[in-house]
Coordinates of N, CA and C in Angstrom, one line a residue:
M1 N 24.0 -30.3 -41.9 CA 25.0 -29.5 -42.6 C 26.4 -29.9 -42.1
D2 N 27.3 -30.0 -43.0 CA 28.7 -30.4 -42.6 C 29.3 -29.3 -41.8
R3 N 30.5 -29.6 -41.2 CA 31.3 -28.7 -40.4 C 31.8 -27.6 -41.4
I4 N 31.8 -26.4 -40.9 CA 32.4 -25.3 -41.7 C 33.9 -25.2 -41.3
I5 N 34.7 -25.3 -42.4 CA 36.1 -25.4 -42.1 C 36.9 -24.2 -42.8
S6 N 36.2 -23.2 -43.2 CA 36.8 -22.0 -43.8 C 36.1 -20.8 -43.3
T7 N 36.7 -19.6 -43.4 CA 36.0 -18.4 -43.0 C 35.1 -17.9 -44.2
K8 N 35.2 -18.5 -45.3 CA 34.3 -18.1 -46.5 C 33.6 -19.4 -46.9
L9 N 32.3 -19.3 -47.1 CA 31.4 -20.4 -47.4 C 30.4 -20.0 -48.5
I10 N 30.3 -20.9 -49.5 CA 29.3 -20.8 -50.5 C 28.4 -22.0 -50.4
I11 N 27.1 -21.7 -50.4 CA 26.1 -22.8 -50.4 C 25.3 -22.8 -51.7
V12 N 25.3 -24.0 -52.3 CA 24.6 -24.1 -53.6 C 23.6 -25.2 -53.6
E13 N 22.8 -25.4 -54.6 CA 21.7 -26.4 -54.7 C 22.2 -27.8 -54.6
G14 N 23.1 -28.2 -55.6 CA 23.4 -29.6 -55.7 C 24.9 -29.9 -56.0
L15 N 25.3 -31.1 -56.1 CA 26.6 -31.6 -56.3 C 27.2 -31.0 -57.6
D16 N 26.4 -31.0 -58.7 CA 26.8 -30.5 -60.0 C 27.2 -29.0 -59.8
D17 N 26.3 -28.2 -59.1 CA 26.6 -26.8 -58.9 C 27.9 -26.6 -58.1
K18 N 28.1 -27.5 -57.1 CA 29.3 -27.4 -56.3 C 30.6 -27.6 -57.2
R19 N 30.5 -28.6 -58.1 CA 31.7 -28.9 -59.0 C 31.9 -27.7 -59.9
F20 N 30.8 -27.1 -60.4 CA 30.9 -26.0 -61.3 C 31.6 -24.8 -60.5
I21 N 31.0 -24.4 -59.4 CA 31.5 -23.3 -58.6 C 33.0 -23.5 -58.2
E22 N 33.3 -24.7 -57.8 CA 34.7 -25.0 -57.4 C 35.6 -24.9 -58.6
S23 N 35.2 -25.3 -59.8 CA 36.0 -25.1 -61.0 C 36.2 -23.6 -61.3
L24 N 35.1 -22.8 -61.2 CA 35.2 -21.4 -61.4 C 36.1 -20.7 -60.4
L25 N 36.0 -21.1 -59.1 CA 37.0 -20.6 -58.1 C 38.4 -20.9 -58.4
K26 N 38.7 -22.1 -58.9 CA 40.0 -22.5 -59.3 C 40.5 -21.6 -60.5
H27 N 39.6 -21.4 -61.4 CA 39.9 -20.5 -62.6 C 40.3 -19.1 -62.1
L28 N 39.6 -18.7 -61.0 CA 39.9 -17.3 -60.5 C 41.0 -17.3 -59.5
E29 N 41.6 -18.5 -59.3 CA 42.7 -18.7 -58.3 C 42.3 -18.3 -56.9
I30 N 41.1 -18.6 -56.6 CA 40.6 -18.4 -55.2 C 40.5 -19.8 -54.5
S31 N 41.3 -19.9 -53.4 CA 41.4 -21.3 -52.8 C 40.9 -21.4 -51.4
D32 N 40.5 -20.3 -50.8 CA 40.2 -20.2 -49.4 C 38.7 -20.3 -49.1
V33 N 37.9 -20.9 -50.0 CA 36.5 -20.9 -49.9 C 36.0 -22.4 -49.9
Q34 N 35.0 -22.6 -49.0 CA 34.4 -23.9 -48.9 C 33.1 -23.9 -49.6
V35 N 32.8 -24.9 -50.4 CA 31.5 -24.9 -51.1 C 30.7 -26.1 -50.6
M36 N 29.5 -25.9 -50.2 CA 28.6 -27.0 -49.7 C 27.3 -27.0 -50.6
F37 N 26.7 -28.1 -50.7 CA 25.4 -28.2 -51.4 C 24.4 -28.8 -50.5
V38 N 23.1 -28.4 -50.8 CA 22.0 -28.7 -49.9 C 21.0 -29.7 -50.5
N39 N 21.4 -30.3 -51.6 CA 20.5 -31.4 -52.2 C 19.2 -30.8 -52.7
G40 N 19.2 -29.7 -53.4 CA 18.0 -29.1 -54.0 C 17.6 -27.8 -53.4
K41 N 17.0 -27.0 -54.2 CA 16.6 -25.6 -53.8 C 15.6 -25.6 -52.6
T42 N 14.8 -26.7 -52.6 CA 13.8 -26.8 -51.5 C 14.4 -27.0 -50.1
N43 N 15.7 -27.3 -50.1 CA 16.4 -27.6 -48.8 C 17.1 -26.4 -48.3
F44 N 17.1 -25.2 -49.0 CA 17.8 -24.1 -48.6 C 17.3 -23.6 -47.2
R45 N 16.0 -23.5 -47.0 CA 15.4 -23.0 -45.8 C 15.9 -23.8 -44.6
A46 N 15.8 -25.1 -44.6 CA 16.2 -25.9 -43.5 C 17.7 -25.8 -43.2
N47 N 18.5 -25.7 -44.3 CA 19.9 -25.6 -44.1 C 20.3 -24.2 -43.5
I48 N 19.6 -23.2 -44.0 CA 19.9 -21.9 -43.4 C 19.5 -21.8 -42.0
Q49 N 18.4 -22.5 -41.6 CA 18.0 -22.5 -40.2 C 19.0 -23.2 -39.3
A50 N 19.7 -24.2 -39.9 CA 20.7 -25.0 -39.2 C 22.1 -24.3 -39.2
L51 N 22.3 -23.3 -40.1 CA 23.6 -22.7 -40.3 C 24.2 -22.2 -39.0
R52 N 23.4 -21.5 -38.2 CA 24.0 -20.9 -36.9 C 24.5 -21.9 -36.0
N53 N 24.0 -23.1 -36.0 CA 24.4 -24.2 -35.1 C 25.4 -25.1 -35.7
T54 N 25.9 -24.8 -36.9 CA 26.9 -25.6 -37.5 C 28.3 -25.3 -37.0
P55 N 29.0 -26.4 -36.6 CA 30.4 -26.1 -36.1 C 31.2 -25.3 -37.1
G56 N 31.8 -24.3 -36.6 CA 32.6 -23.4 -37.5 C 31.9 -22.1 -37.8
F57 N 30.6 -22.0 -37.6 CA 29.8 -20.8 -38.0 C 30.4 -19.5 -37.3
D58 N 30.8 -19.6 -36.1 CA 31.3 -18.4 -35.4 C 32.5 -17.8 -36.0
A59 N 33.3 -18.6 -36.7 CA 34.5 -18.0 -37.4 C 34.2 -17.5 -38.8
L60 N 33.0 -17.7 -39.3 CA 32.6 -17.3 -40.6 C 32.6 -15.8 -40.9
L61 N 33.3 -15.4 -41.9 CA 33.4 -14.0 -42.3 C 32.4 -13.7 -43.4
I62 N 32.3 -14.6 -44.4 CA 31.5 -14.4 -45.6 C 30.7 -15.7 -45.9
C63 N 29.4 -15.5 -46.2 CA 28.6 -16.7 -46.5 C 27.7 -16.3 -47.7
S64 N 27.8 -17.0 -48.8 CA 26.9 -16.7 -49.9 C 26.1 -17.9 -50.4
F65 N 25.0 -17.5 -51.0 CA 24.0 -18.5 -51.5 C 23.8 -18.4 -53.0
I66 N 24.0 -19.5 -53.7 CA 23.8 -19.4 -55.1 C 22.7 -20.4 -55.5
R67 N 21.6 -20.0 -56.1 CA 20.6 -20.9 -56.6 C 20.0 -20.5 -57.9
D68 N 19.3 -21.4 -58.5 CA 18.6 -21.1 -59.8 C 17.3 -20.4 -59.5
S69 N 16.9 -19.6 -60.5 CA 15.5 -19.1 -60.5 C 14.6 -20.0 -61.2
D70 N 15.1 -20.8 -62.1 CA 14.3 -21.7 -62.9 C 13.3 -21.0 -63.7
T71 N 12.0 -21.4 -63.7 CA 11.0 -20.7 -64.5 C 10.4 -19.5 -63.7
N72 N 10.7 -19.3 -62.5 CA 10.2 -18.2 -61.7 C 11.0 -16.9 -62.0
P73 N 10.4 -15.8 -61.7 CA 11.2 -14.5 -61.8 C 12.3 -14.6 -60.8
P74 N 13.5 -14.1 -61.1 CA 14.6 -14.2 -60.1 C 14.3 -13.6 -58.8
I75 N 13.4 -12.6 -58.7 CA 13.1 -11.9 -57.4 C 12.4 -12.9 -56.5
S76 N 11.7 -13.9 -57.0 CA 11.1 -15.0 -56.2 C 12.2 -15.8 -55.5
A77 N 13.2 -16.2 -56.2 CA 14.2 -17.0 -55.6 C 15.0 -16.2 -54.6
F78 N 15.3 -15.0 -55.0 CA 16.0 -14.1 -54.1 C 15.2 -13.9 -52.8
T79 N 13.9 -13.6 -52.9 CA 13.1 -13.3 -51.7 C 13.0 -14.6 -50.8
S80 N 13.0 -15.8 -51.5 CA 12.9 -17.0 -50.7 C 14.2 -17.1 -49.8
I81 N 15.3 -16.9 -50.4 CA 16.6 -17.0 -49.6 C 16.6 -15.9 -48.6
R82 N 16.3 -14.7 -49.0 CA 16.3 -13.6 -48.1 C 15.4 -13.8 -46.9
D83 N 14.2 -14.3 -47.1 CA 13.2 -14.5 -46.0 C 13.8 -15.6 -45.1
S84 N 14.4 -16.6 -45.7 CA 15.0 -17.7 -44.8 C 16.1 -17.1 -43.9
L85 N 16.9 -16.2 -44.5 CA 18.0 -15.6 -43.7 C 17.4 -14.8 -42.5
I86 N 16.4 -14.0 -42.8 CA 15.7 -13.2 -41.8 C 15.1 -14.1 -40.7
S87 N 14.5 -15.2 -41.1 CA 13.9 -16.1 -40.2 C 14.9 -16.8 -39.3
A88 N 16.1 -17.0 -39.8 CA 17.2 -17.6 -39.0 C 18.0 -16.5 -38.2
G89 N 17.5 -15.3 -38.3 CA 18.2 -14.2 -37.5 C 19.5 -13.7 -38.1
L90 N 19.6 -13.9 -39.4 CA 20.9 -13.5 -40.1 C 20.5 -12.3 -41.0
N91 N 21.6 -11.5 -41.3 CA 21.4 -10.3 -42.0 C 21.5 -10.5 -43.6
P92 N 20.4 -10.5 -44.3 CA 20.4 -10.7 -45.7 C 20.7 -9.4 -46.5
P93 N 21.2 -9.5 -47.7 CA 21.4 -8.3 -48.5 C 20.1 -7.8 -49.0
E94 N 20.1 -6.6 -49.5 CA 18.9 -6.0 -50.0 C 18.6 -6.3 -51.5
E95 N 19.7 -6.7 -52.2 CA 19.6 -7.0 -53.6 C 20.4 -8.2 -54.0
D96 N 20.0 -8.8 -55.1 CA 20.7 -9.9 -55.7 C 22.1 -9.5 -56.1
Q97 N 23.0 -10.4 -56.0 CA 24.4 -10.2 -56.4 C 25.2 -9.2 -55.6
T98 N 24.7 -9.0 -54.3 CA 25.4 -8.1 -53.4 C 25.6 -8.8 -52.1
F99 N 26.4 -8.1 -51.2 CA 26.7 -8.6 -49.9 C 26.4 -7.6 -48.8
T100 N 26.1 -8.0 -47.6 CA 25.9 -7.1 -46.5 C 27.3 -6.7 -46.0
D101 N 27.3 -5.6 -45.2 CA 28.6 -5.1 -44.7 C 29.1 -5.7 -43.4
R102 N 28.2 -6.1 -42.5 CA 28.7 -6.6 -41.2 C 28.8 -8.1 -41.2
P103 N 29.8 -8.6 -40.5 CA 30.1 -10.1 -40.5 C 29.1 -10.8 -39.7
P104 N 28.8 -12.1 -40.1 CA 29.3 -12.6 -41.4 C 28.5 -12.0 -42.5
R105 N 29.3 -11.5 -43.5 CA 28.7 -10.9 -44.7 C 27.9 -11.9 -45.5
M106 N 26.7 -11.6 -45.8 CA 25.8 -12.5 -46.5 C 25.6 -12.0 -47.9
G107 N 25.7 -12.9 -48.9 CA 25.5 -12.6 -50.3 C 24.6 -13.6 -50.9
I108 N 23.9 -13.1 -52.0 CA 22.9 -14.0 -52.7 C 23.2 -13.7 -54.2
F109 N 23.3 -14.8 -55.0 CA 23.4 -14.8 -56.4 C 22.3 -15.7 -57.0
I110 N 21.4 -15.2 -57.8 CA 20.4 -16.0 -58.4 C 20.8 -16.2 -59.9
M111 N 21.0 -17.5 -60.2 CA 21.4 -18.0 -61.6 C 20.2 -17.8 -62.5
P112 N 20.4 -17.5 -63.8 CA 21.7 -17.4 -64.5 C 22.4 -16.1 -64.3
G113 N 21.8 -15.1 -63.6 CA 22.4 -13.8 -63.5 C 21.7 -12.8 -64.4
N114 N 22.1 -11.5 -64.2 CA 21.5 -10.4 -65.0 C 20.0 -10.3 -65.0
G115 N 19.4 -10.7 -63.9 CA 17.9 -10.6 -63.8 C 17.1 -11.5 -64.7
S116 N 17.7 -12.6 -65.2 CA 17.0 -13.5 -66.1 C 16.5 -14.7 -65.3
S117 N 15.4 -15.2 -65.8 CA 14.9 -16.5 -65.3 C 15.8 -17.6 -65.9
G118 N 15.9 -18.7 -65.2 CA 16.6 -19.9 -65.7 C 17.5 -20.5 -64.7
A119 N 18.5 -21.2 -65.1 CA 19.4 -22.0 -64.3 C 20.8 -21.9 -64.7
I120 N 21.7 -22.6 -63.9 CA 23.1 -22.6 -64.3 C 23.3 -23.1 -65.7
E121 N 22.5 -24.0 -66.1 CA 22.6 -24.5 -67.5 C 22.4 -23.4 -68.5
D122 N 21.5 -22.5 -68.2 CA 21.2 -21.4 -69.2 C 22.5 -20.4 -69.2
L123 N 23.1 -20.3 -68.1 CA 24.4 -19.5 -68.1 C 25.4 -20.1 -69.0
C124 N 25.6 -21.4 -68.9 CA 26.6 -22.1 -69.7 C 26.2 -22.1 -71.2
L125 N 24.9 -22.3 -71.4 CA 24.5 -22.3 -72.8 C 24.7 -20.9 -73.5
S126 N 24.4 -19.9 -72.7 CA 24.6 -18.5 -73.3 C 26.1 -18.3 -73.7
S127 N 27.0 -19.0 -73.1 CA 28.4 -18.8 -73.4 C 28.9 -19.6 -74.7
I128 N 28.0 -20.5 -75.2 CA 28.4 -21.3 -76.3 C 27.5 -21.1 -77.6
L129 N 26.7 -20.0 -77.6 CA 25.8 -19.8 -78.7 C 26.5 -19.7 -80.0
E130 N 27.7 -19.2 -80.0 CA 28.5 -19.0 -81.3 C 29.3 -20.3 -81.6
D131 N 29.3 -21.2 -80.7 CA 30.1 -22.5 -80.9 C 29.4 -23.3 -82.0
G132 N 30.2 -23.8 -83.0 CA 29.6 -24.7 -84.0 C 28.9 -25.9 -83.5
D133 N 29.4 -26.5 -82.4 CA 28.8 -27.6 -81.8 C 27.4 -27.3 -81.3
Y134 N 27.2 -26.1 -80.8 CA 25.9 -25.7 -80.3 C 24.8 -25.6 -81.4
I135 N 25.3 -25.2 -82.6 CA 24.4 -25.2 -83.8 C 23.9 -26.6 -84.0
C136 N 24.7 -27.6 -83.8 CA 24.3 -29.0 -84.0 C 23.3 -29.4 -83.0
V137 N 23.4 -28.9 -81.8 CA 22.4 -29.2 -80.7 C 21.1 -28.7 -81.1
E138 N 21.0 -27.4 -81.6 CA 19.7 -26.9 -82.1 C 19.2 -27.7 -83.3
D139 N 20.1 -28.1 -84.2 CA 19.6 -29.0 -85.3 C 19.1 -30.3 -84.8
Y140 N 19.7 -30.9 -83.8 CA 19.2 -32.1 -83.2 C 17.7 -32.0 -82.7
F141 N 17.5 -31.0 -81.9 CA 16.1 -30.8 -81.4 C 15.1 -30.4 -82.5
E142 N 15.6 -29.7 -83.5 CA 14.7 -29.4 -84.6 C 14.3 -30.7 -85.3
C143 N 15.3 -31.5 -85.6 CA 15.1 -32.8 -86.2 C 14.2 -33.7 -85.4
K144 N 14.4 -33.7 -84.1 CA 13.6 -34.5 -83.2 C 12.1 -34.1 -83.1
G145 N 11.9 -32.8 -83.3 CA 10.6 -32.3 -83.4 C 10.0 -31.9 -82.0
S146 N 10.8 -32.0 -81.0 CA 10.3 -31.6 -79.7 C 11.5 -31.4 -78.7
I147 N 11.3 -30.6 -77.7 CA 12.3 -30.3 -76.7 C 11.7 -30.7 -75.3
P148 N 12.5 -31.5 -74.5 CA 12.0 -31.9 -73.2 C 11.6 -30.6 -72.3
N149 N 10.8 -30.9 -71.3 CA 10.4 -29.8 -70.4 C 11.6 -29.0 -69.8
E150 N 12.7 -29.8 -69.4 CA 13.9 -29.1 -68.9 C 14.8 -28.9 -70.1
A151 N 14.5 -28.0 -71.0 CA 15.2 -27.8 -72.3 C 16.7 -27.5 -72.0
S152 N 17.0 -26.6 -71.1 CA 18.4 -26.2 -70.9 C 19.2 -27.4 -70.5
K153 N 18.7 -28.2 -69.6 CA 19.5 -29.4 -69.1 C 19.7 -30.4 -70.3
A154 N 18.6 -30.6 -71.1 CA 18.7 -31.4 -72.3 C 19.7 -30.9 -73.3
K155 N 19.7 -29.6 -73.5 CA 20.7 -29.0 -74.5 C 22.1 -29.1 -74.0
V156 N 22.3 -29.0 -72.7 CA 23.7 -29.1 -72.1 C 24.1 -30.6 -72.3
Q157 N 23.3 -31.5 -72.0 CA 23.6 -32.9 -72.2 C 24.0 -33.3 -73.6
C158 N 23.2 -32.7 -74.5 CA 23.4 -33.0 -75.9 C 24.7 -32.4 -76.4
Y159 N 25.0 -31.2 -75.9 CA 26.3 -30.5 -76.3 C 27.5 -31.3 -75.7
L160 N 27.4 -31.7 -74.5 CA 28.5 -32.4 -73.9 C 28.7 -33.8 -74.4
S161 N 27.7 -34.4 -75.0 CA 27.8 -35.7 -75.6 C 28.9 -35.8 -76.7
G162 N 29.2 -34.7 -77.3 CA 30.2 -34.7 -78.3 C 31.6 -34.2 -77.9
K163 N 31.8 -33.9 -76.6 CA 33.0 -33.4 -76.2 C 34.0 -34.4 -75.7
E164 N 35.3 -34.1 -75.9 CA 36.4 -35.0 -75.4 C 37.2 -34.2 -74.4
P165 N 37.5 -34.7 -73.2 CA 37.1 -35.9 -72.7 C 35.6 -35.9 -72.3
L166 N 34.9 -37.0 -72.4 CA 33.5 -37.2 -72.1 C 33.2 -36.7 -70.7
A167 N 32.1 -35.9 -70.6 CA 31.6 -35.4 -69.3 C 30.1 -35.6 -69.3
N168 N 29.6 -36.3 -68.3 CA 28.2 -36.6 -68.3 C 27.4 -35.6 -67.5
S169 N 28.0 -34.5 -67.1 CA 27.2 -33.5 -66.3 C 27.9 -32.1 -66.5
L170 N 27.1 -31.1 -66.2 CA 27.6 -29.7 -66.3 C 28.8 -29.5 -65.4
G171 N 28.7 -30.0 -64.2 CA 29.8 -29.9 -63.2 C 31.1 -30.6 -63.6
Y172 N 31.0 -31.8 -64.1 CA 32.1 -32.6 -64.6 C 32.7 -31.8 -65.8
A173 N 31.8 -31.3 -66.6 CA 32.3 -30.5 -67.8 C 33.2 -29.4 -67.4
A174 N 32.8 -28.7 -66.3 CA 33.6 -27.6 -65.7 C 34.9 -28.1 -65.3
L175 N 34.9 -29.2 -64.6 CA 36.2 -29.8 -64.1 C 37.1 -30.1 -65.2
K176 N 36.5 -30.5 -66.4 CA 37.3 -31.0 -67.5 C 37.6 -29.8 -68.5
G177 N 37.2 -28.6 -68.1 CA 37.5 -27.4 -68.9 C 36.7 -27.2 -70.2
H178 N 35.5 -27.7 -70.2 CA 34.6 -27.6 -71.4 C 33.9 -26.2 -71.4
W179 N 33.8 -25.5 -70.3 CA 33.2 -24.2 -70.3 C 34.3 -23.1 -70.2
D180 N 34.3 -22.2 -71.2 CA 35.3 -21.2 -71.3 C 35.0 -20.0 -70.3
F181 N 35.5 -20.0 -69.1 CA 35.2 -19.0 -68.1 C 35.7 -17.6 -68.4
N182 N 36.5 -17.5 -69.6 CA 36.9 -16.2 -70.0 C 35.8 -15.5 -70.8
K183 N 34.8 -16.2 -71.2 CA 33.7 -15.6 -71.9 C 33.0 -14.5 -71.1
P184 N 32.5 -13.4 -71.7 CA 31.8 -12.3 -70.9 C 30.6 -12.8 -70.2
E185 N 29.9 -13.8 -70.6 CA 28.7 -14.3 -69.9 C 29.0 -14.7 -68.4
Y186 N 30.2 -15.0 -68.1 CA 30.5 -15.4 -66.8 C 31.0 -14.3 -65.9
E187 N 31.0 -13.1 -66.4 CA 31.5 -11.9 -65.6 C 30.7 -11.7 -64.3
P188 N 29.4 -11.7 -64.4 CA 28.6 -11.4 -63.2 C 28.9 -12.4 -62.0
I189 N 28.9 -13.7 -62.3 CA 29.2 -14.7 -61.3 C 30.7 -14.6 -60.8
K190 N 31.6 -14.3 -61.8 CA 33.0 -14.2 -61.4 C 33.2 -13.0 -60.5
N191 N 32.5 -11.9 -60.8 CA 32.6 -10.7 -59.9 C 32.0 -11.0 -58.5
F192 N 30.9 -11.7 -58.5 CA 30.3 -12.1 -57.2 C 31.3 -13.0 -56.4
L193 N 31.9 -13.9 -57.0 CA 32.8 -14.9 -56.3 C 34.1 -14.2 -55.9
S194 N 34.4 -13.1 -56.5 CA 35.7 -12.4 -56.2 C 35.5 -11.3 -55.1
Y195 N 34.5 -11.4 -54.4 CA 34.2 -10.4 -53.3 C 35.5 -10.3 -52.5

């Protein structure tokens, strides 16, 4: 794990998630937060174990973890991170989208939020359901006759393929302003990040 250089830290799954969260923080005009990624949800446990020995940990005031629930119930992803925090001797919150009271305050947010299964892609897709371009995405997959196993990722890629400037990933799309963070679907994650 990299050196901690801020008193506020967010740990996410991957680079795309990092870009997305950094864009959302910029939208919220929050600049004093460091965002790190762990290269996949399966690496959360090892990185949480290493967290206490990471340079800069002693100055940490707030540390939050954001990961997808994917096809599992959100409680499974929450429990996985919570158990990893307990195993590392850290104080986990009792519920998703909340923080502990004593420093370093620990918080967990399971994507896409609101107790739904899915991923960050599902959150973004929920914000564009009324967008005319999204109707074309649905038409494309209906014409194709099938949807890939990772339907949300495929739909995001299809939606972004028609955007200017071109963005080849959800994170880059956030950097280029393709997700409207003023939409109500983003309120839960915005509230969490505004701790």
